[in-house]
Amino acid sequence: MQRQGSIGGSAAIRVRATGGVLLVAHLALVAWLMLRPLDVPWVTPPNLRPLAGVRADLALGWPHAVRPLGEGLGLLAPLGVLLPMAHGRLAVSPLASLLRTATAGALISLGIALLQTGVPGRVVDVDSLLLNTAGVVLAHLAVVPAGRAWLRRWEARQPGAAGPALTVQEELSQGRTPTIPRVGIAP
């Protein structure tokens, strides 16, 4: 059995518990913000063309485009940090961690978009899915590698720590594996 280089002892429990609680709280806030019915006299048509809404926002000029683009990037951006924090691993491939986090962020954004189809006043916008996923990726790249490096250095400085234990042998070898003799097939 191999461990994936998790933080040892009570520190792992604290990091995972904190990450889990913050993750649930953030997802509850996002659900409350995005799945409330809107009381509007008219609704824009759904946007199913990628980047059409982003181009339309940029056509208005930078001062007017900053808010909608920032909202799209920032809505799920904390997931880029909270998902790896709830996972609680230090020795993990940075690329695999990024791909897992980006995929989870995209799926959560897709789930929200699909749930919004049944909410009055809300419409599907493929650009929100793209911006939300980009926000998750940017937050992950900005915080997680540096945070993991800091935690690895902190763990190495702890008294009595001989470094992270990456492999654990569950049991010693107990000899050869028994084999069953082959039985011939009758003609």
PDB file of C-alpha atoms in Angstrom:
ATOM      1  CA  MET A   1       0.000   0.000   0.000  1.00  0.00           C
ATOM      2  CA  GLN A   2       1.366   3.427  -0.860  1.00  0.00           C
ATOM      3  CA  ARG A   3       0.483   6.741   0.672  1.00  0.00           C
ATOM      4  CA  GLN A   4       0.370   9.722  -1.632  1.00  0.00           C
ATOM      5  CA  GLY A   5       2.466  11.901   0.671  1.00  0.00           C
ATOM      6  CA  SER A   6      -0.299  13.368   2.783  1.00  0.00           C
ATOM      7  CA  ILE A   7       0.415  15.727   5.621  1.00  0.00           C
ATOM      8  CA  GLY A   8       1.041  13.697   8.741  1.00  0.00           C
ATOM      9  CA  GLY A   9      -1.084  13.422  11.852  1.00  0.00           C
ATOM     10  CA  SER A  10      -3.419  16.086  13.123  1.00  0.00           C
ATOM     11  CA  ALA A  11      -2.244  18.680  10.594  1.00  0.00           C
ATOM     12  CA  ALA A  12      -3.776  16.598   7.804  1.00  0.00           C
ATOM     13  CA  ILE A  13      -7.046  16.370   9.649  1.00  0.00           C
ATOM     14  CA  ARG A  14      -7.124  20.118  10.270  1.00  0.00           C
ATOM     15  CA  VAL A  15      -6.293  21.011   6.659  1.00  0.00           C
ATOM     16  CA  ARG A  16      -8.809  18.564   5.214  1.00  0.00           C
ATOM     17  CA  ALA A  17     -11.535  19.520   7.674  1.00  0.00           C
ATOM     18  CA  THR A  18     -10.999  23.230   7.071  1.00  0.00           C
ATOM     19  CA  GLY A  19     -10.940  22.690   3.315  1.00  0.00           C
ATOM     20  CA  GLY A  20     -14.106  20.589   3.454  1.00  0.00           C
ATOM     21  CA  VAL A  21     -16.018  23.092   5.575  1.00  0.00           C
ATOM     22  CA  LEU A  22     -14.959  26.045   3.425  1.00  0.00           C
ATOM     23  CA  LEU A  23     -15.768  24.079   0.253  1.00  0.00           C
ATOM     24  CA  VAL A  24     -19.301  23.297   1.437  1.00  0.00           C
ATOM     25  CA  ALA A  25     -19.827  26.896   2.566  1.00  0.00           C
ATOM     26  CA  HIS A  26     -18.620  28.276  -0.780  1.00  0.00           C
ATOM     27  CA  LEU A  27     -20.772  25.880  -2.807  1.00  0.00           C
ATOM     28  CA  ALA A  28     -23.802  26.795  -0.684  1.00  0.00           C
ATOM     29  CA  LEU A  29     -23.159  30.496  -1.355  1.00  0.00           C
ATOM     30  CA  VAL A  30     -22.749  29.858  -5.096  1.00  0.00           C
ATOM     31  CA  ALA A  31     -25.957  27.818  -5.185  1.00  0.00           C
ATOM     32  CA  TRP A  32     -27.823  30.572  -3.351  1.00  0.00           C
ATOM     33  CA  LEU A  33     -26.496  33.242  -5.728  1.00  0.00           C
ATOM     34  CA  MET A  34     -26.960  31.369  -8.987  1.00  0.00           C
ATOM     35  CA  LEU A  35     -30.141  29.356  -8.394  1.00  0.00           C
ATOM     36  CA  ARG A  36     -32.403  32.109  -7.047  1.00  0.00           C
ATOM     37  CA  PRO A  37     -35.247  33.068  -9.363  1.00  0.00           C
ATOM     38  CA  LEU A  38     -34.931  36.526 -10.862  1.00  0.00           C
ATOM     39  CA  ASP A  39     -37.955  38.780 -11.141  1.00  0.00           C
ATOM     40  CA  VAL A  40     -37.255  40.372 -14.521  1.00  0.00           C
ATOM     41  CA  PRO A  41     -39.668  41.598 -17.187  1.00  0.00           C
ATOM     42  CA  TRP A  42     -37.650  39.984 -20.003  1.00  0.00           C
ATOM     43  CA  VAL A  43     -34.910  37.384 -20.377  1.00  0.00           C
ATOM     44  CA  THR A  44     -32.048  37.353 -22.867  1.00  0.00           C
ATOM     45  CA  PRO A  45     -31.811  34.331 -25.153  1.00  0.00           C
ATOM     46  CA  PRO A  46     -29.388  31.557 -24.175  1.00  0.00           C
ATOM     47  CA  ASN A  47     -25.803  31.983 -25.351  1.00  0.00           C
ATOM     48  CA  LEU A  48     -24.551  28.726 -26.843  1.00  0.00           C
ATOM     49  CA  ARG A  49     -21.715  30.187 -28.950  1.00  0.00           C
ATOM     50  CA  PRO A  50     -18.378  30.092 -27.098  1.00  0.00           C
ATOM     51  CA  LEU A  51     -16.864  33.517 -26.359  1.00  0.00           C
ATOM     52  CA  ALA A  52     -19.728  35.446 -28.002  1.00  0.00           C
ATOM     53  CA  GLY A  53     -20.663  37.069 -24.677  1.00  0.00           C
ATOM     54  CA  VAL A  54     -17.031  37.841 -23.879  1.00  0.00           C
ATOM     55  CA  ARG A  55     -16.627  39.560 -27.259  1.00  0.00           C
ATOM     56  CA  ALA A  56     -19.831  41.526 -26.680  1.00  0.00           C
ATOM     57  CA  ASP A  57     -18.601  42.652 -23.246  1.00  0.00           C
ATOM     58  CA  LEU A  58     -15.221  43.667 -24.660  1.00  0.00           C
ATOM     59  CA  ALA A  59     -16.932  45.582 -27.478  1.00  0.00           C
ATOM     60  CA  LEU A  60     -18.448  47.859 -24.817  1.00  0.00           C
ATOM     61  CA  GLY A  61     -14.950  48.857 -23.698  1.00  0.00           C
ATOM     62  CA  TRP A  62     -12.733  47.827 -20.819  1.00  0.00           C
ATOM     63  CA  PRO A  63     -14.475  49.814 -18.082  1.00  0.00           C
ATOM     64  CA  HIS A  64     -17.792  48.115 -18.840  1.00  0.00           C
ATOM     65  CA  ALA A  65     -16.288  44.658 -19.489  1.00  0.00           C
ATOM     66  CA  VAL A  66     -14.347  44.354 -16.228  1.00  0.00           C
ATOM     67  CA  ARG A  67     -17.352  43.636 -14.008  1.00  0.00           C
ATOM     68  CA  PRO A  68     -19.037  40.806 -15.976  1.00  0.00           C
ATOM     69  CA  LEU A  69     -15.715  39.163 -16.825  1.00  0.00           C
ATOM     70  CA  GLY A  70     -14.493  39.493 -13.234  1.00  0.00           C
ATOM     71  CA  GLU A  71     -17.732  37.992 -11.929  1.00  0.00           C
ATOM     72  CA  GLY A  72     -17.376  35.053 -14.306  1.00  0.00           C
ATOM     73  CA  LEU A  73     -13.762  34.448 -13.332  1.00  0.00           C
ATOM     74  CA  GLY A  74     -14.302  34.968  -9.613  1.00  0.00           C
ATOM     75  CA  LEU A  75     -17.475  32.987  -8.967  1.00  0.00           C
ATOM     76  CA  LEU A  76     -15.886  29.537  -8.719  1.00  0.00           C
ATOM     77  CA  ALA A  77     -12.238  30.617  -8.388  1.00  0.00           C
ATOM     78  CA  PRO A  78     -12.026  29.605  -4.698  1.00  0.00           C
ATOM     79  CA  LEU A  79     -12.591  26.006  -5.805  1.00  0.00           C
ATOM     80  CA  GLY A  80      -9.119  26.108  -7.344  1.00  0.00           C
ATOM     81  CA  VAL A  81      -7.721  26.260  -3.813  1.00  0.00           C
ATOM     82  CA  LEU A  82     -10.446  24.547  -1.775  1.00  0.00           C
ATOM     83  CA  LEU A  83     -10.618  21.317  -3.783  1.00  0.00           C
ATOM     84  CA  PRO A  84      -6.881  20.494  -3.364  1.00  0.00           C
ATOM     85  CA  MET A  85      -7.100  21.642   0.253  1.00  0.00           C
ATOM     86  CA  ALA A  86      -9.957  19.218   0.942  1.00  0.00           C
ATOM     87  CA  HIS A  87      -7.948  16.500  -0.818  1.00  0.00           C
ATOM     88  CA  GLY A  88      -5.041  17.177   1.557  1.00  0.00           C
ATOM     89  CA  ARG A  89      -2.107  15.766  -0.414  1.00  0.00           C
ATOM     90  CA  LEU A  90       1.367  17.277  -0.564  1.00  0.00           C
ATOM     91  CA  ALA A  91       3.292  14.910  -2.819  1.00  0.00           C
ATOM     92  CA  VAL A  92       1.141  14.875  -5.919  1.00  0.00           C
ATOM     93  CA  SER A  93       1.876  15.639  -9.541  1.00  0.00           C
ATOM     94  CA  PRO A  94       1.198  19.349 -10.166  1.00  0.00           C
ATOM     95  CA  LEU A  95      -0.245  18.592 -13.606  1.00  0.00           C
ATOM     96  CA  ALA A  96      -2.539  15.856 -12.282  1.00  0.00           C
ATOM     97  CA  SER A  97      -3.713  18.147  -9.485  1.00  0.00           C
ATOM     98  CA  LEU A  98      -4.411  20.950 -11.962  1.00  0.00           C
ATOM     99  CA  LEU A  99      -6.301  18.631 -14.323  1.00  0.00           C
ATOM    100  CA  ARG A 100      -8.394  17.158 -11.486  1.00  0.00           C
ATOM    101  CA  THR A 101      -9.228  20.591 -10.130  1.00  0.00           C
ATOM    102  CA  ALA A 102     -10.043  22.050 -13.560  1.00  0.00           C
ATOM    103  CA  THR A 103     -12.257  19.088 -14.404  1.00  0.00           C
ATOM    104  CA  ALA A 104     -14.105  19.330 -11.105  1.00  0.00           C
ATOM    105  CA  GLY A 105     -14.563  23.079 -11.575  1.00  0.00           C
ATOM    106  CA  ALA A 106     -15.885  22.592 -15.115  1.00  0.00           C
ATOM    107  CA  LEU A 107     -18.308  19.898 -13.968  1.00  0.00           C
ATOM    108  CA  ILE A 108     -19.590  22.015 -11.088  1.00  0.00           C
ATOM    109  CA  SER A 109     -20.052  24.959 -13.457  1.00  0.00           C
ATOM    110  CA  LEU A 110     -21.876  22.706 -15.931  1.00  0.00           C
ATOM    111  CA  GLY A 111     -24.099  21.413 -13.136  1.00  0.00           C
ATOM    112  CA  ILE A 112     -25.003  24.969 -12.146  1.00  0.00           C
ATOM    113  CA  ALA A 113     -25.746  25.862 -15.776  1.00  0.00           C
ATOM    114  CA  LEU A 114     -27.995  22.833 -16.155  1.00  0.00           C
ATOM    115  CA  LEU A 115     -29.819  23.583 -12.897  1.00  0.00           C
ATOM    116  CA  GLN A 116     -30.347  27.184 -14.022  1.00  0.00           C
ATOM    117  CA  THR A 117     -32.462  25.998 -16.959  1.00  0.00           C
ATOM    118  CA  GLY A 118     -35.318  25.338 -14.542  1.00  0.00           C
ATOM    119  CA  VAL A 119     -34.999  28.613 -12.627  1.00  0.00           C
ATOM    120  CA  PRO A 120     -37.201  31.532 -13.746  1.00  0.00           C
ATOM    121  CA  GLY A 121     -35.185  34.446 -15.101  1.00  0.00           C
ATOM    122  CA  ARG A 122     -31.963  32.447 -15.594  1.00  0.00           C
ATOM    123  CA  VAL A 123     -30.589  31.332 -18.953  1.00  0.00           C
ATOM    124  CA  VAL A 124     -27.718  29.129 -20.056  1.00  0.00           C
ATOM    125  CA  ASP A 125     -24.525  30.921 -21.031  1.00  0.00           C
ATOM    126  CA  VAL A 126     -21.607  28.834 -22.265  1.00  0.00           C
ATOM    127  CA  ASP A 127     -19.257  31.747 -21.578  1.00  0.00           C
ATOM    128  CA  SER A 128     -19.987  31.511 -17.863  1.00  0.00           C
ATOM    129  CA  LEU A 129     -18.863  27.871 -17.981  1.00  0.00           C
ATOM    130  CA  LEU A 130     -15.614  28.879 -19.717  1.00  0.00           C
ATOM    131  CA  LEU A 131     -14.958  31.848 -17.413  1.00  0.00           C
ATOM    132  CA  ASN A 132     -15.730  29.848 -14.261  1.00  0.00           C
ATOM    133  CA  THR A 133     -13.346  27.083 -15.320  1.00  0.00           C
ATOM    134  CA  ALA A 134     -10.640  29.623 -16.216  1.00  0.00           C
ATOM    135  CA  GLY A 135     -11.078  31.216 -12.768  1.00  0.00           C
ATOM    136  CA  VAL A 136     -10.617  27.836 -11.066  1.00  0.00           C
ATOM    137  CA  VAL A 137      -7.461  27.157 -13.095  1.00  0.00           C
ATOM    138  CA  LEU A 138      -5.970  30.607 -12.448  1.00  0.00           C
ATOM    139  CA  ALA A 139      -6.617  30.394  -8.696  1.00  0.00           C
ATOM    140  CA  HIS A 140      -5.105  26.920  -8.582  1.00  0.00           C
ATOM    141  CA  LEU A 141      -1.977  28.022 -10.457  1.00  0.00           C
ATOM    142  CA  ALA A 142      -1.585  31.140  -8.307  1.00  0.00           C
ATOM    143  CA  VAL A 143      -1.927  29.526  -4.866  1.00  0.00           C
ATOM    144  CA  VAL A 144      -1.658  25.734  -4.717  1.00  0.00           C
ATOM    145  CA  PRO A 145       1.957  25.074  -5.870  1.00  0.00           C
ATOM    146  CA  ALA A 146       3.344  27.718  -3.519  1.00  0.00           C
ATOM    147  CA  GLY A 147       1.116  26.547  -0.670  1.00  0.00           C
ATOM    148  CA  ARG A 148       2.175  22.931  -1.078  1.00  0.00           C
ATOM    149  CA  ALA A 149       5.848  23.922  -1.205  1.00  0.00           C
ATOM    150  CA  TRP A 150       5.434  25.948   1.988  1.00  0.00           C
ATOM    151  CA  LEU A 151       3.673  23.051   3.733  1.00  0.00           C
ATOM    152  CA  ARG A 152       6.410  20.612   2.664  1.00  0.00           C
ATOM    153  CA  ARG A 153       9.090  22.947   4.083  1.00  0.00           C
ATOM    154  CA  TRP A 154       7.048  23.402   7.275  1.00  0.00           C
ATOM    155  CA  GLU A 155       6.637  19.620   7.691  1.00  0.00           C
ATOM    156  CA  ALA A 156      10.382  19.067   7.208  1.00  0.00           C
ATOM    157  CA  ARG A 157      11.188  21.630   9.954  1.00  0.00           C
ATOM    158  CA  GLN A 158       8.987  19.945  12.532  1.00  0.00           C
ATOM    159  CA  PRO A 159      10.957  18.220  15.312  1.00  0.00           C
ATOM    160  CA  GLY A 160      11.094  14.461  14.915  1.00  0.00           C
ATOM    161  CA  ALA A 161      10.122  14.590  11.267  1.00  0.00           C
ATOM    162  CA  ALA A 162      12.483  12.660   9.061  1.00  0.00           C
ATOM    163  CA  GLY A 163      10.695  13.814   5.960  1.00  0.00           C
ATOM    164  CA  PRO A 164       7.428  12.686   4.470  1.00  0.00           C
ATOM    165  CA  ALA A 165       6.856   8.953   4.464  1.00  0.00           C
ATOM    166  CA  LEU A 166       5.851   8.219   0.911  1.00  0.00           C
ATOM    167  CA  THR A 167       5.689   4.425   1.054  1.00  0.00           C
ATOM    168  CA  VAL A 168       4.394   2.084   3.704  1.00  0.00           C
ATOM    169  CA  GLN A 169       4.731  -1.680   3.520  1.00  0.00           C
ATOM    170  CA  GLU A 170       1.561  -3.306   4.722  1.00  0.00           C
ATOM    171  CA  GLU A 171       2.979  -6.781   5.265  1.00  0.00           C
ATOM    172  CA  LEU A 172       6.109  -8.721   4.458  1.00  0.00           C
ATOM    173  CA  SER A 173       6.296 -11.391   1.803  1.00  0.00           C
ATOM    174  CA  GLN A 174       4.833 -14.739   2.862  1.00  0.00           C
ATOM    175  CA  GLY A 175       6.402 -16.910   0.206  1.00  0.00           C
ATOM    176  CA  ARG A 176       5.336 -18.021  -3.248  1.00  0.00           C
ATOM    177  CA  THR A 177       1.787 -17.684  -4.385  1.00  0.00           C
ATOM    178  CA  PRO A 178       0.197 -21.134  -4.689  1.00  0.00           C
ATOM    179  CA  THR A 179      -0.653 -22.232  -8.218  1.00  0.00           C
ATOM    180  CA  ILE A 180      -3.286 -24.616  -9.484  1.00  0.00           C
ATOM    181  CA  PRO A 181      -2.019 -27.295 -11.903  1.00  0.00           C
ATOM    182  CA  ARG A 182      -3.512 -27.161 -15.360  1.00  0.00           C
ATOM    183  CA  VAL A 183      -6.099 -29.704 -16.266  1.00  0.00           C
ATOM    184  CA  GLY A 184      -6.110 -30.994 -19.815  1.00  0.00           C
ATOM    185  CA  ILE A 185      -9.268 -30.640 -21.898  1.00  0.00           C
ATOM    186  CA  ALA A 186     -10.834 -33.891 -23.113  1.00  0.00           C
ATOM    187  CA  PRO A 187     -11.175 -34.365 -26.893  1.00  0.00           C
TER     188      PRO A 187
END
